[in-house]
Each structure stands twice: as C-alpha cells, then as structure tokens.
Short mmCIF file of C-alpha atoms in Angstrom, two decimals:
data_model
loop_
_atom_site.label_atom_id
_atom_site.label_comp_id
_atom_site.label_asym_id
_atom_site.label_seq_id
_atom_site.Cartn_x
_atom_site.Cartn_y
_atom_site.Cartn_z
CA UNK A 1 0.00 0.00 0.00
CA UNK A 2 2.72 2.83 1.11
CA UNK A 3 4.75 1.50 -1.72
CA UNK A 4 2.11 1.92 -4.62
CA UNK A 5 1.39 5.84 -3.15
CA UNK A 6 5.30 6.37 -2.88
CA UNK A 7 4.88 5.35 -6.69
CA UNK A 8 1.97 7.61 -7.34
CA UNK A 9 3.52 10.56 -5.72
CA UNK A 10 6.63 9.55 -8.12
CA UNK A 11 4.57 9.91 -11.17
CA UNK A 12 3.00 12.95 -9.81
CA UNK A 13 6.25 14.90 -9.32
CA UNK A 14 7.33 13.46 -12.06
CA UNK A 15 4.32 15.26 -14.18
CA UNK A 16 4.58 18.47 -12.37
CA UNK A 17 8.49 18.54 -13.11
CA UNK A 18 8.26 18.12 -16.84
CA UNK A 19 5.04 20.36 -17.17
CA UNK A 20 7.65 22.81 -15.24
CA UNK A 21 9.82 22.52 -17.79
CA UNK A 22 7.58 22.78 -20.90
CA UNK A 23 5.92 26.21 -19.13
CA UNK A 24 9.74 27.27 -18.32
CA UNK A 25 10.99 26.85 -21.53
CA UNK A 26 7.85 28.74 -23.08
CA UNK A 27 8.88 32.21 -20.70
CA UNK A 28 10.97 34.77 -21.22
CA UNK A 29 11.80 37.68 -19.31
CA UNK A 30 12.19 41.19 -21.17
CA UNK A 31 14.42 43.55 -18.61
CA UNK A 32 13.62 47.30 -17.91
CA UNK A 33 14.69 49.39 -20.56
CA UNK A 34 14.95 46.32 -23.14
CA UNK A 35 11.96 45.39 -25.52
CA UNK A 36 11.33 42.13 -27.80
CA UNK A 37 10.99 41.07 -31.29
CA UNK A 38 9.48 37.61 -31.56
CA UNK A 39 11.21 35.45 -34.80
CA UNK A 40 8.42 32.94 -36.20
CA UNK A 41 9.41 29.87 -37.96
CA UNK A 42 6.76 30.34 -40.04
CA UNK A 43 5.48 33.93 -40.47
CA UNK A 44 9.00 35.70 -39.87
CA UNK A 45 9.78 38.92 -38.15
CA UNK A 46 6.56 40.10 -36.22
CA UNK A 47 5.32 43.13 -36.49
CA UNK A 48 4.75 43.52 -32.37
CA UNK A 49 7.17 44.30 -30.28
CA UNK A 50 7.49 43.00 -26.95
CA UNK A 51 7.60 45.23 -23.52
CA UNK A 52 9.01 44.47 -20.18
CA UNK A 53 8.02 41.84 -17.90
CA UNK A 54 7.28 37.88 -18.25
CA UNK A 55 6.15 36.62 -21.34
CA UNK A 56 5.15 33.53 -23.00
CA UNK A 57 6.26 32.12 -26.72
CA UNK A 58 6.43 28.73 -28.69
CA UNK A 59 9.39 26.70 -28.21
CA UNK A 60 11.23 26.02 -31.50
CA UNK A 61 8.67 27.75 -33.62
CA UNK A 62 9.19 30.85 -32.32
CA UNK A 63 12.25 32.83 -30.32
CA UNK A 64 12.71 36.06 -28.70
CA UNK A 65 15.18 38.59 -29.55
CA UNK A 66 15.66 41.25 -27.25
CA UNK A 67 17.42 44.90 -27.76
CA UNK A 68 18.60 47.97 -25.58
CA UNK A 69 16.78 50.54 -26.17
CA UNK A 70 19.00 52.72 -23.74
CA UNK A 71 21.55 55.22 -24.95
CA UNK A 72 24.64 53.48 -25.60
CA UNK A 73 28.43 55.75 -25.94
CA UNK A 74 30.00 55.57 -29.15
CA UNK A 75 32.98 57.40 -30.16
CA UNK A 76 33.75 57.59 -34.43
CA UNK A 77 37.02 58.67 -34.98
CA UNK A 78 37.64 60.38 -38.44
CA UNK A 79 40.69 62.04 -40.73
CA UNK A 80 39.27 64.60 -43.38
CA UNK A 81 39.97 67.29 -44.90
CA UNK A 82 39.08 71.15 -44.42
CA UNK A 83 38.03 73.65 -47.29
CA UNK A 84 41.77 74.90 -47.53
CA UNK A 85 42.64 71.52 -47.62
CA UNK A 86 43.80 70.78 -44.25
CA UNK A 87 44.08 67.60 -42.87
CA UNK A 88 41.61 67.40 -39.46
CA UNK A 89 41.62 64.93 -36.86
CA UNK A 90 38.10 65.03 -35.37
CA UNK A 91 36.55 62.32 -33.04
CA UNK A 92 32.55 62.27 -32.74
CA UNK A 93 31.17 61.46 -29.23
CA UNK A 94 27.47 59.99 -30.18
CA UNK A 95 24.72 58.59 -27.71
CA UNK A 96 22.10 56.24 -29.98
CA UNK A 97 18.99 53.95 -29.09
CA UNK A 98 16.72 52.25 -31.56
CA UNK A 99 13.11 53.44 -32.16
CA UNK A 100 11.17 51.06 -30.35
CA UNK A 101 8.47 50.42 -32.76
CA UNK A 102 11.09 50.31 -35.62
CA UNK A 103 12.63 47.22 -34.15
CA UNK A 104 11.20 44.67 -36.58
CA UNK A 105 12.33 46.42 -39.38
CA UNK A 106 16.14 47.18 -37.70
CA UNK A 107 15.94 43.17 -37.33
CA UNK A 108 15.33 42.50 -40.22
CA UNK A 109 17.30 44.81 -42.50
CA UNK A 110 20.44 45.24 -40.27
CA UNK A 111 20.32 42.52 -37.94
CA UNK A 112 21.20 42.82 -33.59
CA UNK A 113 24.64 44.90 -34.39
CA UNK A 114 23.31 47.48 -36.43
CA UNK A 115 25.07 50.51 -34.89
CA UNK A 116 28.20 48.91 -36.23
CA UNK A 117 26.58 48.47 -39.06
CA UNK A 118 25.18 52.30 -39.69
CA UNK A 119 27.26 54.39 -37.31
CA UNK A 120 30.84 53.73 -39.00
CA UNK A 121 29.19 54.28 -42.42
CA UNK A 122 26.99 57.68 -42.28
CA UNK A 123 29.06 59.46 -39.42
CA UNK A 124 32.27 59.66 -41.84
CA UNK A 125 30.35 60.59 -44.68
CA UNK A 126 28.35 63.48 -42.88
CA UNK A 127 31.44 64.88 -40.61
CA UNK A 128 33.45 65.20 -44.04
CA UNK A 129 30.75 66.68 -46.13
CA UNK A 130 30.08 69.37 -43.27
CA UNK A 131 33.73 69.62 -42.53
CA UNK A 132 34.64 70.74 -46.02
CA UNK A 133 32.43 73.84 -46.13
CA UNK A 134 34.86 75.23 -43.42
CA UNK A 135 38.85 76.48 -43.07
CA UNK A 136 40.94 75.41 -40.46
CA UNK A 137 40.55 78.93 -39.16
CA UNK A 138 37.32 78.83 -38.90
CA UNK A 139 36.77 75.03 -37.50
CA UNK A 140 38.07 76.50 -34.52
CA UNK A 141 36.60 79.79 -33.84
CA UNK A 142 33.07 78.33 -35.63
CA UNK A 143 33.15 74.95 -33.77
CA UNK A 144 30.09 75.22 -32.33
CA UNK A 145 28.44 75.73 -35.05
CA UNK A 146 30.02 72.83 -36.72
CA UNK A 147 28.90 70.49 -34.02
CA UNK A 148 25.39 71.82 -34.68
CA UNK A 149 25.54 71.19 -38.35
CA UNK A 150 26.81 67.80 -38.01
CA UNK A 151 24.46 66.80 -35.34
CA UNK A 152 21.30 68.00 -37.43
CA UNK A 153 22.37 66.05 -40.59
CA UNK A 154 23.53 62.51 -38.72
CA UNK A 155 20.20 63.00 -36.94
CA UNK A 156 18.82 63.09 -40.02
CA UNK A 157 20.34 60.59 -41.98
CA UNK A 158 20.26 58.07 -38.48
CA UNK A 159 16.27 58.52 -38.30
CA UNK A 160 16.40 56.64 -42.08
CA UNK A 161 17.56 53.68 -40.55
CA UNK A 162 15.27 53.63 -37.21
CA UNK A 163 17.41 54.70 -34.93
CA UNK A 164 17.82 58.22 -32.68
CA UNK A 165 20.65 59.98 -31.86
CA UNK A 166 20.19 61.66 -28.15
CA UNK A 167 23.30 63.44 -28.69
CA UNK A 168 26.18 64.59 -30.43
CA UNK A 169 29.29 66.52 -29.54
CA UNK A 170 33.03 66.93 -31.01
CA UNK A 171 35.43 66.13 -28.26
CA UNK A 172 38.56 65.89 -30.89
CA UNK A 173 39.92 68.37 -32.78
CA UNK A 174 43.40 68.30 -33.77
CA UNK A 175 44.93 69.38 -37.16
CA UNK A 176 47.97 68.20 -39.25
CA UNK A 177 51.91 68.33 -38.07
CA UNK A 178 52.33 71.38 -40.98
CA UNK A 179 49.27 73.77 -40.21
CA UNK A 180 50.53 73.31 -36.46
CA UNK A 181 54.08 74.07 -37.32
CA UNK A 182 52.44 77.31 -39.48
CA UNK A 183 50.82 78.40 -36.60
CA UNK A 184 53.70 78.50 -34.68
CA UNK A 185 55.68 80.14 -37.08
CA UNK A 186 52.63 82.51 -37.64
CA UNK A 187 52.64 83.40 -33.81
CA UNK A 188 56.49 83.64 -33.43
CA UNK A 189 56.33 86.08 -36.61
CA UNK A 190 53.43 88.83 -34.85
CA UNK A 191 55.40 88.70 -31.70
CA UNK A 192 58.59 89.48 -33.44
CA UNK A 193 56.55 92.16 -35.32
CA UNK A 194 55.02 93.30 -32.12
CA UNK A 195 58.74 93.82 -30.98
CA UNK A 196 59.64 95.64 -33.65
CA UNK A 197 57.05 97.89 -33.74
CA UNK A 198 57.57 98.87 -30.01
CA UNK A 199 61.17 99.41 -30.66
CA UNK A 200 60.57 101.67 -33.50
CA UNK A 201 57.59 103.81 -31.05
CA UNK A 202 60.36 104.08 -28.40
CA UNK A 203 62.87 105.52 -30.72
CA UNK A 204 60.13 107.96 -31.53
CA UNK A 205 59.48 109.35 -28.60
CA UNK A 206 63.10 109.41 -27.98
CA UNK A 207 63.72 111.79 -30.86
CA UNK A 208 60.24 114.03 -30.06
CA UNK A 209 61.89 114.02 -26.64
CA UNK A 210 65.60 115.21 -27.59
CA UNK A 211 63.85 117.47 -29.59
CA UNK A 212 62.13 119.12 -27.39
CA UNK A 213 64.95 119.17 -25.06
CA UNK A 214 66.80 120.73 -28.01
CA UNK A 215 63.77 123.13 -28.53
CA UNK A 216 63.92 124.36 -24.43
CA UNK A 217 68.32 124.47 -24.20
CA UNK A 218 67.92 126.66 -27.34
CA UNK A 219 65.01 128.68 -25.85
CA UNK A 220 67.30 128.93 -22.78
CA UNK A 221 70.36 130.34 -24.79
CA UNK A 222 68.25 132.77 -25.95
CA UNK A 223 66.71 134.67 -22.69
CA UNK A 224 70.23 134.58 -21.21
CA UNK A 225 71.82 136.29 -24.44
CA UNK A 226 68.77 138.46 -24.21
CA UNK A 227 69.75 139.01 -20.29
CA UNK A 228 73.44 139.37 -21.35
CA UNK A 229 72.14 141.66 -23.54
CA UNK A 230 70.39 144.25 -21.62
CA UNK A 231 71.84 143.97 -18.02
CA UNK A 232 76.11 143.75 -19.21
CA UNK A 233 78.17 142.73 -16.78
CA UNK A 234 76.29 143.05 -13.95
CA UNK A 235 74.14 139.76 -14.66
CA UNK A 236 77.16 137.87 -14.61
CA UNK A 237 78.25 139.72 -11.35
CA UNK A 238 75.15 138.47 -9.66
CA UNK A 239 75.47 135.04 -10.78
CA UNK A 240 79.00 134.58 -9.23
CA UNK A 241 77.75 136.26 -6.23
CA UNK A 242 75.07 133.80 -5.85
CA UNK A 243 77.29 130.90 -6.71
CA UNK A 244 80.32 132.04 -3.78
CA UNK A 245 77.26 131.98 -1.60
CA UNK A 246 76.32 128.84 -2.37
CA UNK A 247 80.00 127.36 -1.93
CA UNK A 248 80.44 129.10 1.48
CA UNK A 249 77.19 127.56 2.70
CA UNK A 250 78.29 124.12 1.47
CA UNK A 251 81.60 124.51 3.05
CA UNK A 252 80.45 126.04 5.74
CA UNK A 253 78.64 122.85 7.29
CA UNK A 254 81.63 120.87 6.74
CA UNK A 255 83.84 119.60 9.74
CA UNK A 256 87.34 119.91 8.06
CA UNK A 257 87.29 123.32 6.50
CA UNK A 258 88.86 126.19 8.80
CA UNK A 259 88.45 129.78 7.74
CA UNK A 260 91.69 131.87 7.87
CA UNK A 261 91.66 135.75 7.40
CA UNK A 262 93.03 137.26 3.82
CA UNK A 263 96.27 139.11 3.42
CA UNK A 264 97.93 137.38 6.48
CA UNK A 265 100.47 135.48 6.97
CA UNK A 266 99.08 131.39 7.55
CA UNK A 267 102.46 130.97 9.88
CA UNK A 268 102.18 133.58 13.00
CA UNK A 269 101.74 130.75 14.81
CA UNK A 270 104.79 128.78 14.59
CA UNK A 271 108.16 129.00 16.13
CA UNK A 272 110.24 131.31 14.96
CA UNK A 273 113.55 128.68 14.35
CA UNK A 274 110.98 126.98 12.08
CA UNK A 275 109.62 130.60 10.30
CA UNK A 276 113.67 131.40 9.91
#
C-alpha cells in the first residue's frame, strides 16, 4: 500500500516537473529598458514588439530577440579634410537607441549589431561633407556651429535607418603636423613684429623728446643772451655772487674746513727757528 502511493507521488512529481519545464521553456523575461521582437518559424519577423516583464512564446517555432533601447556611448574617430585643404583629426562622441516600434524592421534589414553596421558608415560621410564647407581657421573659432551642423544632418540621416541619436558633440579636434608648425611660425612672426614695432615707437618718442629738449636748451640760450644783452656785466656779477654763496654755505657745514683771514700770513703761529 505505502509502496504503490510512494509510486503515485513519483509519477506525480514526475508530471509536475516536466510540465515545469515545458511552461519554463515557453517564458521569457524582457528587462527594464529592453523590448522584444518575436522570430516565427513560419510567419517571420513580427510586427509587435514585446515590452518588459514575463512573457510567454512557442518553443522552437518561435524565439525572442531582445534589444537595448538605452543610450549606448559611441565614439567615431575620423581624418578629413578642411576647405583649404587641411588635414583634421576630429573624433565624434554619439549617444544612440533604436526606435522602439522600428525594431522589426532594424531586425530584419540590419540585424542585432546594427550601430556597427550604420554608425561607422553615415558618421564619416556626414562629418566630411560638413567639414569641407569650413577652413581650419574657422573650425576652430566656428566649432560650435560645426557640431550643430553635423548633429542635425547625422540626426537626419540616423532617423532613415530607425534609430535616434540623443546626442552629439566633437570632443577631438586636432589638425595636421604642418598647419601646427604654421601656426607657430605665424605666432612667433606677430610677436617678433610686435617687438619691432615697439622698438621703433620708443625711438620715436626718444627723438620728439631730444627734440624738445633741443627746442627748451635753445630757448634757454636765448633769454640769457637776451639778459646778457640788456643787463652787461652786472648779470654775470650776480650770478657769481650767488654761486660764492652757495660754496660758502656748502663749506660752511663741513667739519674739516677752517676759515683763515686774507692778506695774512698762515704761519704767525709757529716757532720762529721753524719761520727762519
């Protein structure tokens, strides 16, 4: 008796275990942010895409294939050339999802990798076309406007193929070894120009200034000739008068100088065997 239920409870487990299996293998789970497209033996691509959460589908007839419809990073380097035909170095930063309901037809034209499929293809041939309407000059003082012409026509070209582009920004710009070594050279030639010109301003004012100078010493030559002139002798009188005053006061505040009387003899003072 215990033996034949043991048995019964066998089978029964046994059922429940394999129906577990069949339901198991006929779920699958779609993840936040991720939707489905459901592959049909039969019919093909569907045209209904899947959301999130639990789901349930035909084994072997049918299978699930799920996509990120997140932004995803992708960074397109490319070499090109500017409108006065200088090479550029410019590296695209671009953040991309798929158009949900577009996802049967991304499946089925382009596959699961179609970024690497698209992006490598239409951001070249956009950044050069946009890139040659502009100098080198003007890639840099102009650049935002270059980023905004390059992000309206990927976004453009991109929505053709079902997906969007959530952004796109330039975070590389470098240009070739000669237009660097120009710009050096183009630098290095205004400063020495900037060096001339300031040593040809200072010799200017040099010569307004000895000129002037010139102008006053001659204007000064003049009033004392006129001076001369009209006062003789006596101007020249006064001037040595006012210059012996002068001395005496300067001398006069020195320790070392001793005043002695004129007209006298400097030895009174001394022995007489040494006057003799």
């Amino acid at each position: 008796m215990a033996a034949q239920f043991l048995n019964r409870v066998g089978q029964f487990g046994l059922g429940v275990a394999i129906v577990g299996g069949v339901v198991n293998s006929a779920l699958y789970n779609v993840d936040g942010g991720h939707r489905a497209v459901i592959f049909d033996r039969f019919t093909g691509v569907k045209n209904e895409v899947t959301g999130e959460g639990t789901h349930f589908f035909i084994p072997w007839v049918q299978r699930p294939i799920i996509y990120d419809i997140r932004s995803q990073p992708r960074n397109v380097p490319v070499v090109t050339g500017s409108k006065d035909l200088q090479n550029v170095n410019i590296t695209l930063r671009i953040l991309y999802r798929p158009i949900p309901d577009q996802l049967p037809k991304i499946y089925t034209i382009l596959g699961q990798d179609y970024d690497e499929r698209v992006l490598p293809s239409i951001a070249p041939e956009v950044l050069k076309a946009v890139v040659a309407q502009f100098d080198a000059g003007e890639l840099i003082t102009q650049r935002e406007m270059v980023s905004q012409r390059v992000s309206d026509d990927l976004t453009e070209r991109a929505k053709q193929f079902g997906f969007i582009l959530d952004d796109i920004s330039i975070t590389h710009l470098t240009f070739g070894r000669e237009f660097t070594l120009a710009v050096e050279m183009k630098q290095v030639a205004q400063q020495e120009a900037e060096k001339a010109r300031f040593v040809v301003e200072k010799a200017e004012q040099q010569k307004l200034a000895a000129i002037i100078s010139a102008e006053g010493d001659a204007t000064a030559a003049g009033l004392l000739a006129k001076a001369f002139g009209e006062a003789g002798d006596g101007l020249v009188e006064l001037r040595r008068i006012e210059a012996a005053e002068d001395i005496a006061y300067q001398l006069s505040r020195s320790r070392g100088v001793a005043y002695l009387p004129g007209n006298q003899n400097t030895l009174l003072n001394l022995p007489s065997t040494l006057a003799q």
